[in-house]
Amino acid sequence: MPAAAAAGTAVATAGEDGQVKVWSRAGMLRSTIAQADEPAYCVCWGGGSSSGQLLFCSGSNVTTAALQGTGGIGAGSRNSCGAHASWKAHDALVLTADWNVATNLIVTGAEDCKYKVWDAFGRLLYQSSVWEHSITSVAWSPDGALFAAGSYNCLALCDKQGWSYCQVRPSSCSLLGLCWSPDGTSLAACGGNGSLTVAALLDVRLEDGRVAAVLEGERLVSVVDCVSETQERLEFRDPVVKMSLGCGHLLVCSATQCHIYSTLNWNTPHIFDLKEPAQLVLQSGRGFALVDASGAAQVFTYEGRPVCGLKLQGQGTGAEALHRQLISLSNDTLAVASGSSVRCFETAQGRPAGQQVNHSLEIKAVCLSQFGNANDRLLAVLDANGDLYMLRPLAPSGSGTGSSTSAAASPTKAAAVGAANGQAQQQQQQSQLQQRMVKLASCVSGQPVWHDAAPMLAAVVDGQLVVWYHPAAAFVDRDLLEATKSTQNDGAIGAGASLDLFAGSSLMLRLRNGAHVCASIAPQPAMLHDLVRQGHWDKAVRLARFSHDPAVWACLAALAMASGELCTAEAAYAAIDAVDKLQFVLHLRGKAGAGAGGGAAGEVAVAAKLALYRRQPDDAEAMLLQAGLVYRAIKLHVRLHNWQRALDLARKHQQHQDTVLMHRRRHLAAVGQKEVLADFAALAQETDAGEALPFREA
């Protein structure tokens, strides 16, 4: 059985002789990958065709192998079998298998009349019940959300988790081959009696609060408004390829046109022509993005006006980027994950935004928050281990900490120093990004979902529904993060459930067996975020008192500290019995009331202490230096034991070098260590620090 690579540069074959071979597209043998003891009836590419991973089945075993060689699978390359994994997949002969590039999942079918879903490591995720006949063919849809399984006079459409949507029974005998159309709307199946069956994907249902849309025919969409109890039937000239419902708009894309409907008016849609059929549709509050098969993304407004274009494959992404979980859109940002990195782009100009985020593991899902402006944007990242992280991808990186070179140098040496400083700055920026990544949970199943109108995040964690009312509290006070979390331990959810919708105070989940379950949360957190956005702090305090919920008080405390509202923070910390934090707030209020020793300088000092409380020493340093408080900036880094930066500031401003050296010596004497920093050793030889004046309030 042959299998062509996605790029069309190589062909893999397997046969009854047990040999698995790789050929060039000109028919030249490149290498023999494996020699199995039993006949090999199926082979397929997977895990990203550019990486050269193969899957083949022999007997009841399934084997994955990575090709090694120069040139990958391109023309002229010579391949050999590298690392591989093999496991017993069925109790009988394995007849068919397929490996999806987008989700990295494997589905197999065998003569034991079962199909099974596996991950790339050979772990069983789902096992079907026994069918009447052997499973003779399986095939993933291009986006990996569905797969089809064929048997004797039977064709089933299944979810990626394994459960079946429906079955049809064509008179085709055994279905020996399945093939999806590139847009995933049609499926062709060839039967053992020579027949060809073509099926269309129908009954696709989308829901968004008050509106539900169903694809009833290839050119017919039925829309039901649950609030007004009205029903509309939308007919189109061409077959529907993609649909998306959200943010008060319904998008219907055919191969040549895109129709934009407002959920408040179904009579006058905006229509524009498409250059290429859309493979993926993403929506946000202000606009939407269409991604085609070539990896090009185009951002539009809901009036059909183009905003910008992006070439995603030119940014280090491939076919995997077409998977919905690896792309996320907000009002001003588009995030794209590829491998273990995430890049963000401005939707206004199409330019890169922020720094590239690199993670230690492969990223499985990304999700951008929809609330606030670009500086408030939050990115949720789910890695291959099921760990959920959060960061601010567009947050400013703060002031630099690199030292300056005062000695004269030759042009060659200056260039080398500049290159070294540039590399060090990049490493520092990446380190700051890693520090801004906050781990929220482990054992997360499905994709995390942000609230549609508030910065609240929901996820299924270890079979439980977890909602973070204010996850950004981790950037203000990590002690408040757990206090702002709500956990619903409902035994009906279980492992493998996923979230489909998070709007208002309702959540919609799909269980592992395909059933839909609705859950609800308290409405006060969303109302609190809306009041804070409008600046109504007094009303926010009254709402928290009315709710009698410690989680709401914790959210209010984090929001108040982030905005510098000390009076509100005092009330919130007192309500949750955070005595230490309450004492700190009272200290800051006393400083602010007394002027902290001098008008504007006192206000800057209080703002710097708030930045330190939020674990932002770079911002605190920038505030102090901008206000001319060099002494306090140096004092800040000495207290943080950031000795190198303290000395750099003292040298740059030509003051308090002896004071920094004195405190460095006292620190080393207290811990019983010797000097290891070259700059301090050189300074100690140049001058005798003696007993400099201790730090004092300037």
XYZ file of C-alpha atoms in Angstrom:
698
model
C 0.000 0.000 0.000
C 1.617 3.325 -1.052
C 1.458 6.624 0.834
C 2.703 9.938 -0.555
C 4.244 12.633 1.641
C 2.264 15.846 1.976
C 4.877 17.799 0.002
C 4.832 15.215 -2.799
C 8.591 14.623 -2.610
C 8.552 10.995 -1.468
C 6.425 7.852 -1.516
C 6.385 5.119 1.118
C 5.261 1.567 0.308
C 4.489 -1.543 2.335
C 3.627 -5.025 1.115
C 3.060 -8.649 1.934
C 6.822 -9.244 1.903
C 6.986 -7.198 5.112
C 9.270 -4.547 3.606
C 8.667 -0.828 4.104
C 10.463 1.330 1.540
C 10.788 5.005 0.678
C 10.970 6.078 -2.977
C 11.556 9.372 -4.725
C 8.788 10.768 -6.879
C 10.835 9.721 -9.912
C 10.579 6.083 -8.789
C 14.128 5.714 -7.427
C 14.522 3.626 -4.276
C 15.976 5.673 -1.431
C 16.038 3.177 1.404
C 14.367 0.200 3.015
C 13.004 1.404 6.325
C 12.025 -1.916 7.883
C 11.784 -5.645 7.242
C 8.857 -7.035 9.222
C 8.268 -10.692 10.011
C 4.640 -10.467 8.882
C 2.929 -8.766 5.945
C 2.601 -4.987 6.216
C -0.771 -3.902 4.895
C -0.670 -0.172 5.578
C 1.803 2.702 5.835
C 1.280 6.448 6.288
C 3.201 9.645 6.981
C 2.618 11.538 10.181
C 3.951 13.842 12.862
C 4.649 16.497 10.235
C 5.765 15.280 6.842
C 8.835 17.519 6.886
C 10.157 15.641 9.915
C 9.988 12.347 8.018
C 8.027 10.166 10.444
C 6.391 6.983 9.196
C 3.806 4.616 10.616
C 3.373 1.053 9.341
C 1.436 -1.984 10.533
C 2.569 -5.608 10.433
C 0.472 -8.349 11.949
C -1.175 -7.007 15.093
C 1.601 -4.466 15.756
C 1.913 -0.775 14.902
C 5.346 0.821 14.479
C 6.327 4.479 14.195
C 9.759 5.327 12.808
C 11.668 8.567 12.286
C 13.720 8.845 9.111
C 17.334 9.938 9.399
C 19.449 11.294 6.610
C 20.622 14.412 4.872
C 17.938 16.427 3.217
C 15.009 15.022 5.164
C 12.518 13.663 2.668
C 13.434 16.098 -0.057
C 14.775 15.231 -3.464
C 18.118 13.526 -3.481
C 18.132 12.633 0.202
C 19.092 9.192 1.517
C 17.115 7.992 4.476
C 17.547 5.367 7.150
C 15.372 4.337 10.058
C 16.047 6.220 13.273
C 14.274 6.059 16.612
C 11.077 4.024 16.517
C 8.329 2.748 18.790
C 6.287 -0.419 18.375
C 3.306 -1.763 20.287
C 0.588 -4.388 19.970
C -2.454 -2.480 18.820
C -5.078 -5.182 18.196
C -5.805 -8.837 18.826
C -5.922 -9.537 15.106
C -4.338 -8.372 11.867
C -4.189 -4.570 11.553
C -5.630 -3.627 8.170
C -5.568 0.170 8.152
C -4.165 3.176 9.998
C -3.894 6.935 9.627
C -1.804 9.563 11.432
C -3.078 13.133 11.582
C -0.514 15.914 11.282
C -2.584 18.579 13.039
C -3.527 16.708 16.220
C -0.724 14.095 16.134
C -3.297 11.358 16.824
C -3.352 7.865 15.294
C -6.400 5.773 14.413
C -6.152 2.070 13.523
C -8.604 -0.590 12.341
C -8.203 -4.365 12.334
C -9.819 -7.733 11.766
C -10.946 -7.824 15.402
C -13.770 -5.507 14.209
C -12.584 -2.556 16.313
C -11.020 0.818 15.660
C -8.785 2.491 18.232
C -7.419 5.993 18.759
C -3.835 6.439 20.010
C -1.462 9.271 20.721
C 1.966 9.452 19.091
C 3.543 7.556 22.028
C 1.282 4.518 21.633
C -1.057 5.286 24.536
C -4.615 4.091 23.973
C -7.163 6.921 24.076
C -10.299 5.193 22.801
C -11.472 1.720 21.800
C -14.692 1.170 19.898
C -17.215 -1.567 20.470
C -17.092 -4.656 18.275
C -18.546 -4.071 14.812
C -20.216 -6.685 12.643
C -17.285 -6.852 10.227
C -13.592 -5.963 10.056
C -12.526 -2.320 9.897
C -11.014 -2.024 6.433
C -10.296 1.718 6.126
C -9.860 4.834 8.269
C -9.024 8.440 7.361
C -8.611 11.693 9.312
C -10.196 14.931 8.161
C -7.643 17.644 7.253
C -8.157 19.606 10.490
C -8.073 16.484 12.678
C -11.457 17.145 14.300
C -13.116 14.120 12.661
C -12.216 10.786 11.153
C -14.105 8.247 9.065
C -14.068 4.469 9.467
C -15.200 2.008 6.809
C -16.304 -1.611 7.008
C -18.539 -3.969 5.030
C -21.433 -1.846 3.768
C -20.836 0.607 6.607
C -19.316 4.090 6.797
C -19.057 5.897 10.167
C -18.225 9.514 10.977
C -16.418 9.820 14.330
C -15.111 12.549 16.577
C -11.378 12.729 17.273
C -12.072 11.403 20.785
C -13.470 8.222 19.236
C -17.246 8.318 19.671
C -19.391 8.075 16.551
C -21.629 10.821 15.158
C -23.510 8.682 12.661
C -23.340 5.665 10.357
C -24.486 5.193 6.773
C -24.769 1.894 4.933
C -23.840 2.139 1.246
C -24.066 -0.984 -0.922
C -20.336 -1.005 -1.616
C -19.178 -4.217 0.075
C -15.970 -3.587 2.050
C -14.830 0.037 1.887
C -11.146 -0.305 0.987
C -10.159 3.355 0.721
C -11.256 6.707 2.140
C -10.200 10.210 1.083
C -11.293 13.619 2.387
C -11.536 16.750 0.269
C -8.986 19.478 1.167
C -11.689 21.599 2.837
C -13.008 18.662 4.882
C -16.596 18.942 3.600
C -16.725 15.811 1.424
C -15.553 12.221 1.730
C -14.951 9.707 -1.052
C -15.014 5.949 -0.380
C -14.206 3.130 -2.797
C -15.910 -0.235 -2.310
C -14.842 -3.771 -2.985
C -17.486 -4.150 -5.712
C -15.960 -1.301 -7.725
C -18.383 1.373 -6.550
C -17.439 4.912 -5.536
C -19.372 6.629 -2.745
C -19.186 10.392 -2.175
C -20.609 11.753 1.086
C -21.133 15.365 2.162
C -20.735 16.593 5.738
C -24.117 17.875 6.966
C -25.913 18.689 10.234
C -22.995 20.810 11.428
C -24.388 22.704 14.421
C -23.007 25.953 15.872
C -24.271 27.739 18.988
C -23.504 31.130 20.479
C -25.752 31.994 23.386
C -29.055 32.999 21.845
C -28.489 31.798 18.248
C -28.016 28.305 16.788
C -27.079 27.603 13.145
C -27.367 24.192 11.450
C -26.054 23.176 8.023
C -29.089 21.256 6.736
C -27.945 20.933 3.130
C -24.885 21.639 1.046
C -26.318 25.080 0.219
C -28.811 25.560 3.054
C -28.254 26.894 6.597
C -31.055 27.049 9.157
C -30.791 29.670 11.918
C -32.867 29.680 15.120
C -33.025 32.657 17.503
C -33.945 31.260 20.906
C -34.800 34.695 22.364
C -37.129 36.010 19.668
C -38.249 32.461 18.751
C -37.716 33.086 15.045
C -36.231 30.845 12.378
C -34.436 31.815 9.185
C -33.428 29.675 6.197
C -30.352 30.939 4.354
C -29.730 29.580 0.859
C -26.473 29.992 -1.053
C -25.334 29.676 -4.632
C -22.357 27.405 -3.931
C -21.827 24.607 -1.396
C -20.903 25.814 2.078
C -17.269 25.129 2.994
C -16.882 26.740 6.438
C -19.169 28.305 9.029
C -18.444 30.267 12.192
C -20.818 31.786 14.743
C -19.733 34.212 17.436
C -19.455 37.848 18.521
C -22.936 38.589 17.169
C -22.149 37.498 13.602
C -22.552 34.393 11.450
C -19.899 33.790 8.788
C -20.661 31.420 5.920
C -17.871 30.721 3.428
C -18.171 28.916 0.120
C -15.329 28.202 -2.263
C -15.691 31.636 -3.896
C -17.569 33.945 -1.495
C -17.876 34.918 2.165
C -21.253 35.961 3.609
C -21.353 38.019 6.826
C -24.646 38.061 8.732
C -25.480 40.053 11.837
C -27.526 38.063 14.343
C -29.826 41.101 14.600
C -30.502 41.332 10.849
C -30.554 38.308 8.535
C -31.819 40.136 5.441
C -28.814 42.219 4.304
C -25.515 40.329 4.599
C -22.142 41.686 3.555
C -20.705 39.596 0.710
C -17.226 39.630 -0.815
C -15.293 37.291 -3.105
C -12.497 34.989 -1.951
C -9.267 34.367 -3.834
C -8.758 30.988 -2.159
C -11.168 28.744 -0.230
C -10.974 29.266 3.516
C -9.611 26.397 5.581
C -10.089 28.089 8.947
C -12.289 30.922 10.253
C -11.401 32.841 13.433
C -13.568 35.520 15.058
C -13.039 38.346 17.534
C -15.117 41.279 18.700
C -13.919 43.688 15.988
C -13.241 41.399 13.042
C -12.379 37.953 11.772
C -9.567 36.142 9.975
C -9.642 33.638 7.119
C -6.768 31.177 6.674
C -6.353 29.321 3.372
C -4.507 26.110 2.534
C -1.261 27.934 1.702
C -1.015 29.328 5.239
C -1.994 32.886 4.269
C -4.250 34.694 6.750
C -6.403 37.682 5.858
C -8.054 39.855 8.534
C -11.390 41.548 7.737
C -13.894 43.751 9.509
C -17.503 42.631 9.835
C -18.340 44.987 6.963
C -16.121 42.884 4.684
C -13.289 45.430 4.493
C -9.791 43.861 4.424
C -7.492 45.028 7.222
C -4.196 43.195 6.720
C -2.663 40.015 5.371
C -0.242 37.570 6.976
C 1.847 34.779 5.506
C 1.952 32.331 8.388
C 4.151 29.741 6.683
C 6.780 32.411 6.141
C 6.930 32.881 9.918
C 8.159 29.367 10.669
C 4.824 27.557 10.617
C 3.611 24.793 8.358
C 0.518 22.738 7.825
C 0.181 22.279 11.574
C -0.734 25.991 11.874
C -4.047 25.282 10.125
C -5.257 23.511 13.268
C -7.776 25.663 15.141
C -6.177 25.091 18.543
C -2.834 26.500 17.344
C -4.182 29.879 16.151
C -6.042 32.456 18.241
C -7.433 35.878 17.324
C -8.326 38.871 19.484
C -9.305 42.445 18.626
C -5.707 43.546 18.072
C -3.526 40.421 18.097
C -3.141 37.140 16.232
C -1.180 34.374 18.002
C 0.265 31.423 16.078
C 1.953 28.407 17.672
C 4.491 26.270 15.831
C 6.293 23.473 17.616
C 7.419 24.867 20.952
C 7.206 28.582 20.086
C 4.466 31.204 19.796
C 4.560 34.352 17.672
C 2.126 37.264 17.883
C 1.143 39.725 15.145
C -0.705 43.026 15.064
C -3.994 42.730 13.219
C -3.898 46.415 12.235
C -0.645 46.278 10.226
C 0.231 42.585 10.093
C 3.596 43.205 11.777
C 5.149 41.005 14.487
C 4.191 42.134 17.982
C 6.164 41.463 21.128
C 8.856 38.839 21.515
C 8.646 35.260 20.326
C 7.723 32.958 23.204
C 9.777 29.768 23.401
C 8.653 26.878 25.563
C 10.489 23.738 26.614
C 7.789 21.400 25.243
C 5.603 21.222 22.173
C 2.608 23.551 22.377
C -0.782 21.938 21.805
C -3.113 24.934 22.130
C -3.045 28.726 22.462
C -5.896 31.058 23.377
C -5.950 34.873 23.543
C -8.179 36.798 25.924
C -10.818 39.035 24.347
C -11.038 41.710 27.068
C -9.239 45.045 27.249
C -6.573 46.595 25.046
C -3.282 45.205 23.735
C -1.376 45.840 26.971
C -3.987 43.836 28.903
C -3.902 40.936 26.455
C -3.366 37.520 28.077
C -2.263 34.341 26.323
C -3.072 30.855 27.636
C -0.672 28.127 26.480
C -1.263 24.370 26.801
C 1.762 22.114 26.249
C 2.146 18.436 25.403
C 2.195 17.423 29.080
C -1.211 18.985 29.688
C 0.266 21.882 31.693
C -1.535 25.215 31.372
C 0.506 28.437 31.391
C -0.426 32.094 31.069
C 1.589 35.147 30.064
C 1.325 38.665 28.700
C 2.856 38.384 25.218
C 2.729 42.127 24.464
C 3.804 43.494 27.849
C 6.832 45.835 27.749
C 10.051 44.076 28.699
C 11.137 46.792 31.133
C 14.473 48.530 31.404
C 17.611 46.784 30.424
C 20.283 45.644 32.799
C 23.223 45.459 30.487
C 26.437 47.199 31.500
C 28.193 49.813 29.395
C 31.801 49.654 28.202
C 33.819 52.746 29.033
C 37.226 51.772 27.631
C 38.058 52.564 24.009
C 38.206 49.590 21.670
C 39.043 48.852 18.061
C 36.228 48.588 15.486
C 36.574 44.802 15.404
C 36.431 44.552 19.159
C 33.541 47.028 19.281
C 31.605 44.939 16.774
C 32.256 41.804 18.804
C 31.160 43.560 21.980
C 28.031 44.847 20.223
C 27.167 41.370 18.966
C 27.712 39.922 22.418
C 25.561 42.633 23.980
C 22.826 42.009 21.401
C 22.860 38.294 22.110
C 22.819 38.951 25.840
C 19.884 41.332 25.404
C 17.941 38.706 23.448
C 18.654 36.122 26.126
C 17.552 38.602 28.776
C 14.303 39.359 26.940
C 13.582 35.652 26.550
C 14.344 35.134 30.234
C 11.879 37.898 31.098
C 9.253 36.196 28.953
C 9.869 32.920 30.765
C 9.534 34.709 34.101
C 6.212 36.185 32.985
C 4.876 32.684 32.224
C 2.733 31.549 35.135
C 1.731 27.917 35.510
C -1.961 27.662 36.304
C -2.713 23.932 36.311
C -1.669 20.429 35.251
C -3.599 17.505 33.732
C -5.672 19.840 31.526
C -7.858 18.205 28.873
C -9.213 20.011 25.846
C -8.572 23.656 25.071
C -8.868 26.429 27.687
C -11.522 29.044 26.908
C -11.615 32.747 27.799
C -14.804 34.542 28.756
C -16.281 36.575 25.918
C -16.517 39.844 27.901
C -14.199 39.547 30.916
C -10.627 38.357 31.605
C -11.806 35.046 33.113
C -10.384 31.682 32.062
C -11.988 28.224 32.229
C -10.475 24.772 31.720
C -11.146 21.123 32.518
C -8.463 20.089 35.022
C -8.243 16.432 36.047
C -11.925 15.880 35.313
C -13.023 19.021 37.184
C -14.255 22.346 35.846
C -11.952 25.138 37.022
C -12.635 28.847 36.461
C -10.097 31.569 37.249
C -12.077 34.744 37.924
C -8.963 36.917 37.566
C -5.912 34.955 36.332
C -3.960 38.201 35.849
C -3.725 38.316 39.652
C -0.625 36.160 39.185
C 1.176 39.246 37.827
C 0.131 41.320 40.852
C 0.131 38.928 43.796
C 0.510 35.205 43.183
C -0.848 34.492 46.642
C -4.228 35.710 45.388
C -4.319 33.383 42.374
C -5.683 30.392 44.279
C -8.187 32.600 46.085
C -9.666 33.741 42.751
C -10.198 30.176 41.498
C -13.492 28.288 41.507
C -13.597 24.478 41.198
C -16.710 22.460 40.393
C -16.206 18.803 41.259
C -19.013 17.254 39.250
C -18.600 13.535 38.730
C -20.524 13.763 35.455
C -17.720 15.720 33.758
C -14.882 13.221 34.027
C -11.574 13.118 32.196
C -11.429 13.936 28.504
C -14.156 16.591 28.569
C -13.669 19.807 26.610
C -15.099 23.327 26.729
C -17.071 24.700 23.796
C -18.456 28.017 25.094
C -17.914 30.446 27.983
C -20.292 33.413 27.879
C -22.163 35.321 30.552
C -22.431 33.045 33.564
C -22.797 29.833 31.531
C -20.351 27.268 30.212
C -21.000 24.492 27.699
C -18.929 21.322 27.903
C -18.732 18.279 25.661
C -18.091 15.071 27.562
C -15.883 12.272 26.343
C -18.923 10.351 25.090
C -20.098 13.332 23.015
C -22.886 14.520 25.318
C -23.304 18.240 25.999
C -23.419 19.472 29.598
C -24.104 23.030 30.790
C -22.526 24.535 33.897
C -22.885 27.935 35.522
C -20.830 30.278 37.683
C -21.689 33.265 39.841
C -22.408 36.443 37.819
C -20.630 38.760 40.274
C -17.032 38.331 38.933
C -18.020 39.433 35.412
C -19.974 42.367 36.855
C -16.959 43.278 38.989
C -14.658 43.427 35.961
C -17.148 45.650 34.148
C -17.393 48.075 37.082
C -13.604 48.267 37.424
C -13.259 48.905 33.691
C -15.584 51.893 34.074
C -13.706 53.141 37.145
C -16.613 52.668 39.577
C -14.564 51.462 42.534
C -17.175 52.363 45.140
C -19.783 50.284 43.323
C -17.285 47.434 43.040
C -16.822 47.446 46.824
C -20.594 47.383 47.358
C -20.914 44.472 44.923
C -18.233 42.505 46.769
C -19.957 43.135 50.099
C -23.262 41.995 48.643
C -21.791 38.771 47.224
C -20.167 37.583 50.488
C -17.760 35.594 48.284
C -14.036 35.553 49.237
C -13.148 34.934 45.574
C -14.812 38.220 44.573
C -12.942 40.077 47.330
C -9.657 38.509 46.169
C -10.356 39.637 42.588
C -11.098 43.141 43.818
C -7.872 43.211 45.842
C -5.777 42.228 42.813
C -7.538 44.736 40.559
C -7.123 47.523 43.113
C -3.414 46.856 43.643
C -2.840 46.776 39.889
C -4.528 50.186 39.548
C -3.057 51.759 42.693
C -6.441 52.101 44.426
C -5.157 51.725 47.990
C -8.470 52.489 49.723
C -10.227 49.720 47.798
C -7.311 47.345 48.344
C -7.468 48.019 52.091
C -11.135 47.024 52.244
C -10.552 43.928 50.102
C -7.562 42.646 52.083
C -9.429 43.221 55.333
C -12.368 41.167 54.023
C -10.176 38.137 53.210
C -8.124 38.430 56.443
C -4.811 39.057 54.643
C -3.204 40.821 57.598
C 0.319 41.124 56.180
C -0.869 42.631 52.905
C -3.273 44.910 54.747
C -0.384 46.221 56.834
C 1.629 46.911 53.681
C -1.283 48.819 52.125
C -1.686 50.878 55.293
C 2.046 51.621 55.172
C 1.727 52.837 51.574
C -1.316 54.943 52.416
C 0.599 56.533 55.273
C 3.498 57.310 52.958
C 1.170 58.760 50.347
C -0.732 60.820 52.923
C 2.471 62.225 54.419
C 3.951 62.908 50.991
C 6.745 60.374 51.665
C 9.159 63.187 52.350
C 8.534 65.461 49.426
C 5.606 65.892 47.034
C 6.063 64.307 43.613
C 9.096 62.324 44.759
C 6.971 60.716 47.461
C 4.305 59.735 44.939
C 6.969 58.174 42.728
C 8.364 56.261 45.705
C 4.915 54.841 46.496
C 4.392 53.893 42.842
C 7.794 52.177 42.819
C 6.878 50.163 45.915
C 3.664 49.093 44.235
C 5.681 47.956 41.218
C 7.927 45.946 43.541
C 4.832 44.415 45.111
C 3.782 43.336 41.620
C 7.231 41.751 41.146
C 8.270 44.340 38.537
C 11.665 45.641 39.701
C 12.543 46.946 36.238
C 9.462 49.162 36.214
C 10.240 50.366 39.742
C 13.785 51.262 38.690
C 12.536 53.132 35.627
C 10.132 55.185 37.771
C 12.847 56.157 40.232
C 15.405 57.053 37.571
C 12.892 59.100 35.595
C 12.141 61.096 38.754
C 15.862 61.590 39.420
C 15.907 59.367 42.519
C 19.171 57.617 41.660
C 19.989 56.855 45.282
C 16.716 55.009 45.781
C 17.174 53.091 42.530
C 20.580 51.875 43.728
C 19.101 51.099 47.131
C 16.379 49.078 45.433
C 18.838 46.705 43.753
C 21.011 46.385 46.860
C 18.005 45.242 48.870
C 17.162 42.771 46.108
C 20.805 41.547 46.145
C 21.007 42.477 42.457
C 24.592 43.595 42.991
C 25.742 43.903 39.396
C 22.873 46.190 38.419
C 23.396 48.319 41.555
C 27.062 48.807 40.664
C 26.204 49.576 37.033
C 23.818 52.336 38.130
C 26.383 53.751 40.562
C 29.049 53.875 37.851
C 26.695 55.326 35.263
C 25.652 58.186 37.550
C 29.085 58.518 39.241
C 27.811 58.245 42.809
C 27.549 55.784 45.721
C 30.045 53.275 44.324
C 31.713 53.020 47.731
C 28.333 52.490 49.393
C 27.479 49.604 47.065
C 30.904 48.064 47.696
C 30.443 48.400 51.455
C 27.119 46.562 51.440
C 28.550 43.932 49.132
C 31.370 43.295 51.616
C 28.930 43.110 54.520
C 26.807 40.604 52.613
C 29.783 38.372 51.799
C 30.945 38.503 55.406
C 27.486 37.535 56.644
C 27.219 34.496 54.355
C 30.893 33.528 54.688
C 31.797 33.668 50.993
C 34.507 35.251 48.878
C 34.102 37.771 46.091
C 33.322 36.158 42.724
C 32.176 39.198 40.715
C 35.046 40.666 38.707
C 33.715 44.239 38.767
C 33.543 44.298 42.562
C 37.010 42.758 42.877
C 38.444 45.438 40.576
C 36.627 48.195 42.459
C 37.965 46.908 45.773
C 41.521 47.172 44.450
C 40.995 50.704 43.136
C 39.534 52.255 46.248
C 39.178 51.633 49.939
C 35.469 51.776 50.669
C 35.881 52.221 54.410
C 32.692 52.860 56.356
C 30.563 54.817 53.918
C 27.400 56.448 55.101
C 24.562 53.933 55.368
C 21.453 54.203 53.239
C 19.073 56.887 54.331
C 15.821 58.340 53.128
C 16.674 60.867 50.425
